[in-house]
XYZ file of C-alpha atoms in Angstrom:
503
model
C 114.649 112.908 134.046
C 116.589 113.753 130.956
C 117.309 117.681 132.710
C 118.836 116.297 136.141
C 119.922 112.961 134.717
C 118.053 110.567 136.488
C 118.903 106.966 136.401
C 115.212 105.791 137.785
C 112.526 106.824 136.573
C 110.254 110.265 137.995
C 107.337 110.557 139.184
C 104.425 109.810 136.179
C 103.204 112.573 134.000
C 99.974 112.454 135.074
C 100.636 111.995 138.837
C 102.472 115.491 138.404
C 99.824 117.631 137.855
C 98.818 119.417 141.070
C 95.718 117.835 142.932
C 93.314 120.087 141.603
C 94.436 119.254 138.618
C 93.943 115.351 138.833
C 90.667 115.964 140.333
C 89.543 117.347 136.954
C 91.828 115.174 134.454
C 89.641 112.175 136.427
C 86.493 114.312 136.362
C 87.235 114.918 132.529
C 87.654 111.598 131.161
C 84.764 110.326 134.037
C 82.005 112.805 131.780
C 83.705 111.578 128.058
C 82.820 107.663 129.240
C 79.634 108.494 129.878
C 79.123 110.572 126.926
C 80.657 107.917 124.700
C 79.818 104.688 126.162
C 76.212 105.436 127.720
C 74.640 101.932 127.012
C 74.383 99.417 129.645
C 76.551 97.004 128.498
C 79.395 99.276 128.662
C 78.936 99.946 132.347
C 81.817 97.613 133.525
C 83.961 98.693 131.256
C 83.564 102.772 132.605
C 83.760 101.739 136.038
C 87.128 99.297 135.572
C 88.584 102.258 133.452
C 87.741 104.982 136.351
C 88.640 102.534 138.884
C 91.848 101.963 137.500
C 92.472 105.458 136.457
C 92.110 106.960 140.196
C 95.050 104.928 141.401
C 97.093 105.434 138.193
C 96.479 109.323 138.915
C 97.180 108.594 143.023
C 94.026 110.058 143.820
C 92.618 109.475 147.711
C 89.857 107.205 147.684
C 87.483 109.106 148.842
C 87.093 110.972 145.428
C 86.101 107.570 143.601
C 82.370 107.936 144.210
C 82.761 110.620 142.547
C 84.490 110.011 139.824
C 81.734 106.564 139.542
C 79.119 109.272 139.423
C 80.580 110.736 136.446
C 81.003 107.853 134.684
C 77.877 106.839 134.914
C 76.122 110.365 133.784
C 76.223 112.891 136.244
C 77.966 116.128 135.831
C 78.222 116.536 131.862
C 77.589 120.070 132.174
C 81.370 120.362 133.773
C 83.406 119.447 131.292
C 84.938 122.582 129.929
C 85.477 123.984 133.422
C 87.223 120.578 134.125
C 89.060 120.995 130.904
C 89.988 124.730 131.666
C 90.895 124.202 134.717
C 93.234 121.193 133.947
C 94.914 123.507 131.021
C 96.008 126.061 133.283
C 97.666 123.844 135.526
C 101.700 124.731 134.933
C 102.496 121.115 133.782
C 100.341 121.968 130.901
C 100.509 124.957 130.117
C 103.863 124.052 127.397
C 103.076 120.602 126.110
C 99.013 120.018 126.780
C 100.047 117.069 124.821
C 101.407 115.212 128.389
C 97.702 114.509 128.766
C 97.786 112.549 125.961
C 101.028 110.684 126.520
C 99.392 109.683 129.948
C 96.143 108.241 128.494
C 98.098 106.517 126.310
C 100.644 105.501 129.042
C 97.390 104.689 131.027
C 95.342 102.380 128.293
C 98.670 100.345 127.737
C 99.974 99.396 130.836
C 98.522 95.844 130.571
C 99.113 95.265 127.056
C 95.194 95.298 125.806
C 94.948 98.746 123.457
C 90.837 98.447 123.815
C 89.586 100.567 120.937
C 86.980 102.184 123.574
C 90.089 103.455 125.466
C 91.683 105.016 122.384
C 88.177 106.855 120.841
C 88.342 108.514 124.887
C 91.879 109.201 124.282
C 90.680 110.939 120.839
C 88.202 112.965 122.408
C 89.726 114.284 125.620
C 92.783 115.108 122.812
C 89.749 117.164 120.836
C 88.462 118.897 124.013
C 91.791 120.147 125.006
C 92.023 121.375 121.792
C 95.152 119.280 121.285
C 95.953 117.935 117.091
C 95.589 114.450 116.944
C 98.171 113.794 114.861
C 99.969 114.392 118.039
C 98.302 110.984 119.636
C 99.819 109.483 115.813
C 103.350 110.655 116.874
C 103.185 109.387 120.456
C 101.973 106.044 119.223
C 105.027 105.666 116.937
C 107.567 107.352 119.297
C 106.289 104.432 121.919
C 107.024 101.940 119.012
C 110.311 103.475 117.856
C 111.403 103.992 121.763
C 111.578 100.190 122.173
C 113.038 99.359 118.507
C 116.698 99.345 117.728
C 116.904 101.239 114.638
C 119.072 104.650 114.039
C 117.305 106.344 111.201
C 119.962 108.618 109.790
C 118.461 112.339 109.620
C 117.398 114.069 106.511
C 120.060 117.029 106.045
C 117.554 118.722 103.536
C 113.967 117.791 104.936
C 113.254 120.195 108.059
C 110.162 118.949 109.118
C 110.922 115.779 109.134
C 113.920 116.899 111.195
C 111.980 118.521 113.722
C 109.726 115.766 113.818
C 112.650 113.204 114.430
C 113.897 115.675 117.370
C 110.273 115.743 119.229
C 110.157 112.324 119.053
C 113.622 111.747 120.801
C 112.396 113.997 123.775
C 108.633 111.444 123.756
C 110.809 108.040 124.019
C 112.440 109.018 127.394
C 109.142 110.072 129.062
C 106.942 107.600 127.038
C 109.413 104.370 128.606
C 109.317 106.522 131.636
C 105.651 105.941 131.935
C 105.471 102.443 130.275
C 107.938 101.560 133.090
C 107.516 100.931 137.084
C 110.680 100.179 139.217
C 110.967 97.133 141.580
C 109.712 94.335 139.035
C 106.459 96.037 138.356
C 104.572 95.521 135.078
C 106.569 96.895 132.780
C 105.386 97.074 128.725
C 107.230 96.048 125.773
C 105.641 96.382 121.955
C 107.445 95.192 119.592
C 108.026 91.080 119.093
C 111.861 91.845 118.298
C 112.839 93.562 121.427
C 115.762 91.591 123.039
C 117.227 91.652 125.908
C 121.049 92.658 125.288
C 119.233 95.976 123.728
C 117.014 96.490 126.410
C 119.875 96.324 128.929
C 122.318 98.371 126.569
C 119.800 101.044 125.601
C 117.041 101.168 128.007
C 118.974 101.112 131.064
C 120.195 105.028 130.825
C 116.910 105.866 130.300
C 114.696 104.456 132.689
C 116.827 102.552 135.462
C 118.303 98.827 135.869
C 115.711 98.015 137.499
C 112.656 99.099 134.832
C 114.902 97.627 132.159
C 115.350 93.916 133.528
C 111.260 94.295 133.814
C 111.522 95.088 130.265
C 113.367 92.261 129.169
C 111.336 89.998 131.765
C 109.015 86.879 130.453
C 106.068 89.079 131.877
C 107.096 91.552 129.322
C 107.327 89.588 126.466
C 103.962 88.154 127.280
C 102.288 92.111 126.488
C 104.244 92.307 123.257
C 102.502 88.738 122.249
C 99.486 90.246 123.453
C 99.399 93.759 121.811
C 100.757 92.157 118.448
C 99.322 88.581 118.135
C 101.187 85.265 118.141
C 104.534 85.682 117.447
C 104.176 89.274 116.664
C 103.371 88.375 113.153
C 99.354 89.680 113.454
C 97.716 89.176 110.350
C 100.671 89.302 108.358
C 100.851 86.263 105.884
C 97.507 85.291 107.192
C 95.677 82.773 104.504
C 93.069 80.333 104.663
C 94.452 77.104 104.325
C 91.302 75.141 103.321
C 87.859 75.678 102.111
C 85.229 77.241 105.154
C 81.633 76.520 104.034
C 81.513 78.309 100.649
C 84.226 80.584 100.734
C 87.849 79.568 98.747
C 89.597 82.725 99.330
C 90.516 84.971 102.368
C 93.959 86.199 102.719
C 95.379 89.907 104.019
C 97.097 91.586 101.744
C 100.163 94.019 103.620
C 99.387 97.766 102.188
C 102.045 99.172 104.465
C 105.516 97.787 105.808
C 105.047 99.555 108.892
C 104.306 98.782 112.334
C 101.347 100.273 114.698
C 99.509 100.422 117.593
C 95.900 100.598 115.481
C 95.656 98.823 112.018
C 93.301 99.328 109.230
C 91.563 96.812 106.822
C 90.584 97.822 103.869
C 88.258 95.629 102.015
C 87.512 95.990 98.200
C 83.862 95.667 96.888
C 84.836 94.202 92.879
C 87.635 93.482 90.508
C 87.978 94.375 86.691
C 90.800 93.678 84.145
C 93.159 96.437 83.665
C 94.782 99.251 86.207
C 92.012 98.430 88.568
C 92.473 94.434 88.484
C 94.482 93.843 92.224
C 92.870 94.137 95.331
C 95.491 96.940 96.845
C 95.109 99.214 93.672
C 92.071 101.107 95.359
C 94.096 101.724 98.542
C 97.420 102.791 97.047
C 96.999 106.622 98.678
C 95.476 105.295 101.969
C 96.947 106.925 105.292
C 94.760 105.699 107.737
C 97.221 103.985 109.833
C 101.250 103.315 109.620
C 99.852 99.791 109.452
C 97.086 98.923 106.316
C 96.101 95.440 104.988
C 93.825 94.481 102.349
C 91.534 91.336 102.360
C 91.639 89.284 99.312
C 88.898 87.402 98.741
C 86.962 85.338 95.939
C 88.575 86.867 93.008
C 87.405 84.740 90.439
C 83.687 86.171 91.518
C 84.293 89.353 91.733
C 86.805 89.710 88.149
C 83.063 88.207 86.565
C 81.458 90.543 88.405
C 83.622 93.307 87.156
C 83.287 92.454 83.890
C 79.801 92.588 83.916
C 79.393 95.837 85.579
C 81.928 97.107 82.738
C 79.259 95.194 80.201
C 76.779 96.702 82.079
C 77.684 100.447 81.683
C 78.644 100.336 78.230
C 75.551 99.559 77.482
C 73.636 101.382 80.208
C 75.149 104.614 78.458
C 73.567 103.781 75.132
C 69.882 103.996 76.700
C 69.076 107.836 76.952
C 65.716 107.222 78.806
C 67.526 105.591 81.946
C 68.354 109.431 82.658
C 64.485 110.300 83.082
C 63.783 106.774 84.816
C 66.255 107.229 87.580
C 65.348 110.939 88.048
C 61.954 110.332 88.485
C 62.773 107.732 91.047
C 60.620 104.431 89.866
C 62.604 101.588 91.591
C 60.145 98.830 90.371
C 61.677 96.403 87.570
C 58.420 96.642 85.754
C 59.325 99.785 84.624
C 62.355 99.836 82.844
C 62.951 99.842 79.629
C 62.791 96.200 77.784
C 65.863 96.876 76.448
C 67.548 97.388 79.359
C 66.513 94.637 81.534
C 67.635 92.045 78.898
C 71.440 93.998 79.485
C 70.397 93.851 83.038
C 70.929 89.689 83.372
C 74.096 90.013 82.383
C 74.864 91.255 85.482
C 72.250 89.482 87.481
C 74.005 86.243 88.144
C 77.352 87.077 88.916
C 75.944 89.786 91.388
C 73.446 87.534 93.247
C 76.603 84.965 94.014
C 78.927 87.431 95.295
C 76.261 89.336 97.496
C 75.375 85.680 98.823
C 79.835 85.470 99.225
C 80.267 88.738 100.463
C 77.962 87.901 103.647
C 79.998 84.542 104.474
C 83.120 86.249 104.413
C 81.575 88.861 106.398
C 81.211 86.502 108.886
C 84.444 84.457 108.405
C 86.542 88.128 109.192
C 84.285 88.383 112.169
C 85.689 85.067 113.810
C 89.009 85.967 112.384
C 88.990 89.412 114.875
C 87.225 88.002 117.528
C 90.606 85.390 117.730
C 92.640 88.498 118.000
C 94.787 86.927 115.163
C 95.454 90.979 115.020
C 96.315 91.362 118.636
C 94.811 93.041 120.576
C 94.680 96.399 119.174
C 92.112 98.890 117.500
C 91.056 98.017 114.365
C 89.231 100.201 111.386
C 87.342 98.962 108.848
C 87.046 100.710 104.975
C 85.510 99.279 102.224
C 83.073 99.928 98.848
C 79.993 98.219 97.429
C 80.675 94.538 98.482
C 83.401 95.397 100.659
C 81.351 96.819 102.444
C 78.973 94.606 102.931
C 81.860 92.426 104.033
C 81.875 94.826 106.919
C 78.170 95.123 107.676
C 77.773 91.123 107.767
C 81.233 90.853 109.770
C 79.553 93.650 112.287
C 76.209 91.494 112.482
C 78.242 88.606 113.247
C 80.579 90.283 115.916
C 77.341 91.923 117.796
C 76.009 88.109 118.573
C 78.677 86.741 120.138
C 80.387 87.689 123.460
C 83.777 89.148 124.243
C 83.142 91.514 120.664
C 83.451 95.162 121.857
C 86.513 96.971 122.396
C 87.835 95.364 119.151
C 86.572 97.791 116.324
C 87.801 101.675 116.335
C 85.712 102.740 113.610
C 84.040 102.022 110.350
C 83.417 103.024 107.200
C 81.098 101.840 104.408
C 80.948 103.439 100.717
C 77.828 102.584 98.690
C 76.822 99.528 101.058
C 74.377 97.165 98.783
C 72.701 96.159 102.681
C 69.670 97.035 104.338
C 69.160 100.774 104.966
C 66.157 100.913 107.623
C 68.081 101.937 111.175
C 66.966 99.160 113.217
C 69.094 96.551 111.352
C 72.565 98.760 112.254
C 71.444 99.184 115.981
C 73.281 95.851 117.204
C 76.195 97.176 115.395
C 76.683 100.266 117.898
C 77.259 97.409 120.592
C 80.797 96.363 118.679
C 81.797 100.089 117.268
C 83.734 101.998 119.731
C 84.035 105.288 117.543
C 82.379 106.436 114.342
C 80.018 103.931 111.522
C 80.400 106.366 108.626
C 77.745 105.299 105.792
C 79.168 107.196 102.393
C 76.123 107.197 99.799
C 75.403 108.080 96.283
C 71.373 108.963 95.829
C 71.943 108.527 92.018
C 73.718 105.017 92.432
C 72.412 103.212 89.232
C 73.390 99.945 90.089
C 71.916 99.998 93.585
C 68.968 101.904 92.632
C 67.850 99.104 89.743
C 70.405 95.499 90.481
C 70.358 95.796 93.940
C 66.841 96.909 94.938
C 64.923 94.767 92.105
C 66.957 91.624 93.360
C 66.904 92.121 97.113
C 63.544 93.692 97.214
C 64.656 96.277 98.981
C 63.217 99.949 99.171
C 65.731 101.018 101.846
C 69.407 101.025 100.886
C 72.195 102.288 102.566
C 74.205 102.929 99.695
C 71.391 105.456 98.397
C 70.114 107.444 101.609
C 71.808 107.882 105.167
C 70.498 105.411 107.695
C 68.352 107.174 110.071
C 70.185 106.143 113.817
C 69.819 107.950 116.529
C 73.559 107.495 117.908
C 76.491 109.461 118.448
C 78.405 106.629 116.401
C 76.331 107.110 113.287
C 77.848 109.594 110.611
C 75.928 109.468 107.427
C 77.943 111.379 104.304
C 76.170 112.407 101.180
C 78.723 111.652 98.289
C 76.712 112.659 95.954
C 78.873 115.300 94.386
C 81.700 113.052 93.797
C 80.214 109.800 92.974
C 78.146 109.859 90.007
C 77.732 105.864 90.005
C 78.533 102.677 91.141
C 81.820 102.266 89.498
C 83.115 105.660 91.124
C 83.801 104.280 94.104
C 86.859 102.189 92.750
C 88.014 105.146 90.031
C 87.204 107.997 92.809
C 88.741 106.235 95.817
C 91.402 109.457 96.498
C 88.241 112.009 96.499
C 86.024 110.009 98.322
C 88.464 108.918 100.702
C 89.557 113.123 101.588
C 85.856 113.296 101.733
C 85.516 111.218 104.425
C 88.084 111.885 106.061
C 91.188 109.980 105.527
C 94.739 111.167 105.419
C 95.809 110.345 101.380
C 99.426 110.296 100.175
């Protein structure tokens, strides 16, 4: 369109490939549902996506039984030739990354960004062997495409020059796609978009007619949708009154920007000092252009902090807690008399916010289940309570209906929650992509608070959870966590570890 200067829009991306082409771009993403979504209960949603994806591609009907039989676990042993065979076809052979751009074109087009349809989007982008930071640039390209904002160019800073320039080229093809001609659904994603810069800007791009869709009520409807009422998703969010036991819950904004897939981080204590806000864990984060953090109960968890400093200091002082937790005795009985009487300093405050932690849990559940975030991916981060915010929020999700589709991925850093495998199966029904369970086998404070007061043999925070499941990552931090505390003062390294982008 840009080349022969177009005033309506081509012919889609995807629908450009040659047939043989289509055949295994359908074929391909057909095999990845199967492979990623294999449990019953996902069954509607691979057969709605395939359905949906053989008339977005313009593929004859008589090649959706086939594509159904894919999707439901035939023919995994074809997905590089489908892959090979769809990266020699010419449209590809430049920019693989059109595929992408499609998918994401494709899992858009009615203003619901299910996190199932962006972990397939992830995957077909690994199998064609395609970086997914380039999925991170189309997502903000589709963002910036429908913004009116003229960034002035960095005269000094080349690859953020170049970057600026590849981006300019993704906005006319990305509102290309996002567009149909005739009054067809057309989608808008950001709540600001107005219609004297829709009909000023979009226009040249993509046609009169795509841009008064644009601008329509239908449009503005998908922005809503995507972003949450009012566009303002959890931003200024805060419990105005009291819910059962809990007196705080409030997202905190890490990031000013704007995204298609947020991130909450959630942080497990609070002590006086450099470490006494709930952000200052998460200052280096780059999961997402778009980061919140939840504030909750501080008052608990500043005690709590306090006596894990209490704790430590005086942990330190008893040389035989070296040989105790090496020799792995987990019974109270055991331990020195000296240091259990240290040990109920800690006891109390610990017991009320693991009792906290759970109700909040469940009070974030509710909280995403209203899609007070819009409906977009979400990922969830957080240490020691935080994350058993997370687990508890998870638990809470799996019982009710409507849940999956919601959460991207997870991860939880010494998780003071049950560690035996057939507690975290339910949670693979709400997880679309990975439940990453970071642990520390020399943990102090989970191998003697946690276990003496929870009776508990079996903690996730100690040893990886035994789950058969693609979903299930288990990551031995051992060699950068040395205890408890570490996950706060460590947070960069762990976070690189795991495999988050840092500042």
């Amino acid at each position: 369109a840009e080349q022969a200067g177009e005033k309506e829009p081509c012919v889609l991306l995807g629908q450009r490939l040659g047939e043989l082409g289509r055949f295994a771009y359908a074929a391909l993403c057909g095999i990845s549902l199967a492979w990623l979504f294999p449990e019953k209960e996902q069954s509607s949603f691979r057969t709605e996506f395939i359905e949906g994806f053989v008339k977005w591609l313009d593929l004859p009907e008589a090649v959706l039984s086939a594509m159904t039989a894919f999707a439901s676990g035939l023919g995994g042993e074809g997905t590089e030739t489908f892959a090979q065979i769809l990266l020699e076809d010419p449209i590809l052979k430049e920019n693989p990354a059109v595929i992408t751009q499609d998918l994401l074109s494709f899992s858009l087009r009615d203003g619901y960004y299910d996190a199932r349809a962006r972990v397939l989007i992830c995957h077909i982008t690994w199998l064609l062997r395609i970086p997914l930071e380039e999925l991170e640039v189309l997502e903000e390209s589709l963002l910036e495409s429908l913004k009116e904002q003229k960034e002035e160019e960095s005269e000094t800073a080349e690859v953020s020059r170049k970057k600026k320039e590849r981006r300019k080229k993704l906005k006319r093809y990305l509102l290309i796609s996002l567009a149909t001609v005739g009054g067809g659904t057309v989608i808008g994603l950001t709540g600001g978009l107005a219609a004297p810069l829709v009909a000023a800007g979009a226009a040249t791009i993509i046609g009169s007619a795509g841009a008064a869709a644009l601008g329509s009520t239908a449009g503005i409807a998908v922005m809503a949708s995507l972003f949450g009422a009012a566009g303002a998703g959890l931003t200024g969010y805060k419990m105005k009154k009291r819910v059962g036991a809990i007196e705080e819950f409030e997202f905190l904004p890490l990031t000013e920007g704007r995204q298609l897939h947020i991130t909450i981080a959630i942080t497990g204590w609070l002590c006086t000092g450099k470490y006494g806000s709930f952000t200052a864990p998460w200052r280096n984060m780059l999961r997402s252009s778009e980061q919140y953090c939840l504030a909750w109960e501080s008052k608990y968890l500043m005690e709590l902090g306090n006596a894990l400093d209490f704790f430590f200091v005086n942990m330190m002082a008893q040389e035989a807690l070296k040989f105790t937790v090496l020799s792995g005795i987990v019974t109270a009985l055991t331990w020195p008399a000296s240091l259990l009487t240290v040990a109920s300093v800690i006891d109390n405050p610990w017991g009320v916010c693991l009792h906290r932690s759970a109700e909040v849990g469940k009070h974030l559940a509710h909280i995403l289940l209203s899609r007070r975030q819009g409906k977009r991916p979400v990922t969830l981060i957080g240490f020691s309570l935080g994350a058993r915010v997370i687990y508890f929020c998870l638990q809470e999700m799996a019982q009710e209906k409507d849940s999956q589709g919601i959460i991207e991925d997870v991860i939880l850093l010494g998780a003071p929650v049950e560690g035996e495998a057939k507690h975290w199966k339910a949670i693979t029904k709400v997880v679309s992509g990975r439940i990453i369970n970071g642990y520390c086998r020399g943990d102090w404070l989970l191998g003697f608070v946690y276990r003496t007061s929870s009776v508990q043999i079996n903690v996730a925070g100690l040893q990886p959870v035994d789950l058969d499941d693609r979903r299930m990552v288990n990551m031995d931090l051992s060699s950068v966590v040395n205890g408890h505390r570490d996950y706060m003062k460590q947070m960069d390294t762990i976070l690189k570890a795991v495999g988050v982008k840092t500042k």
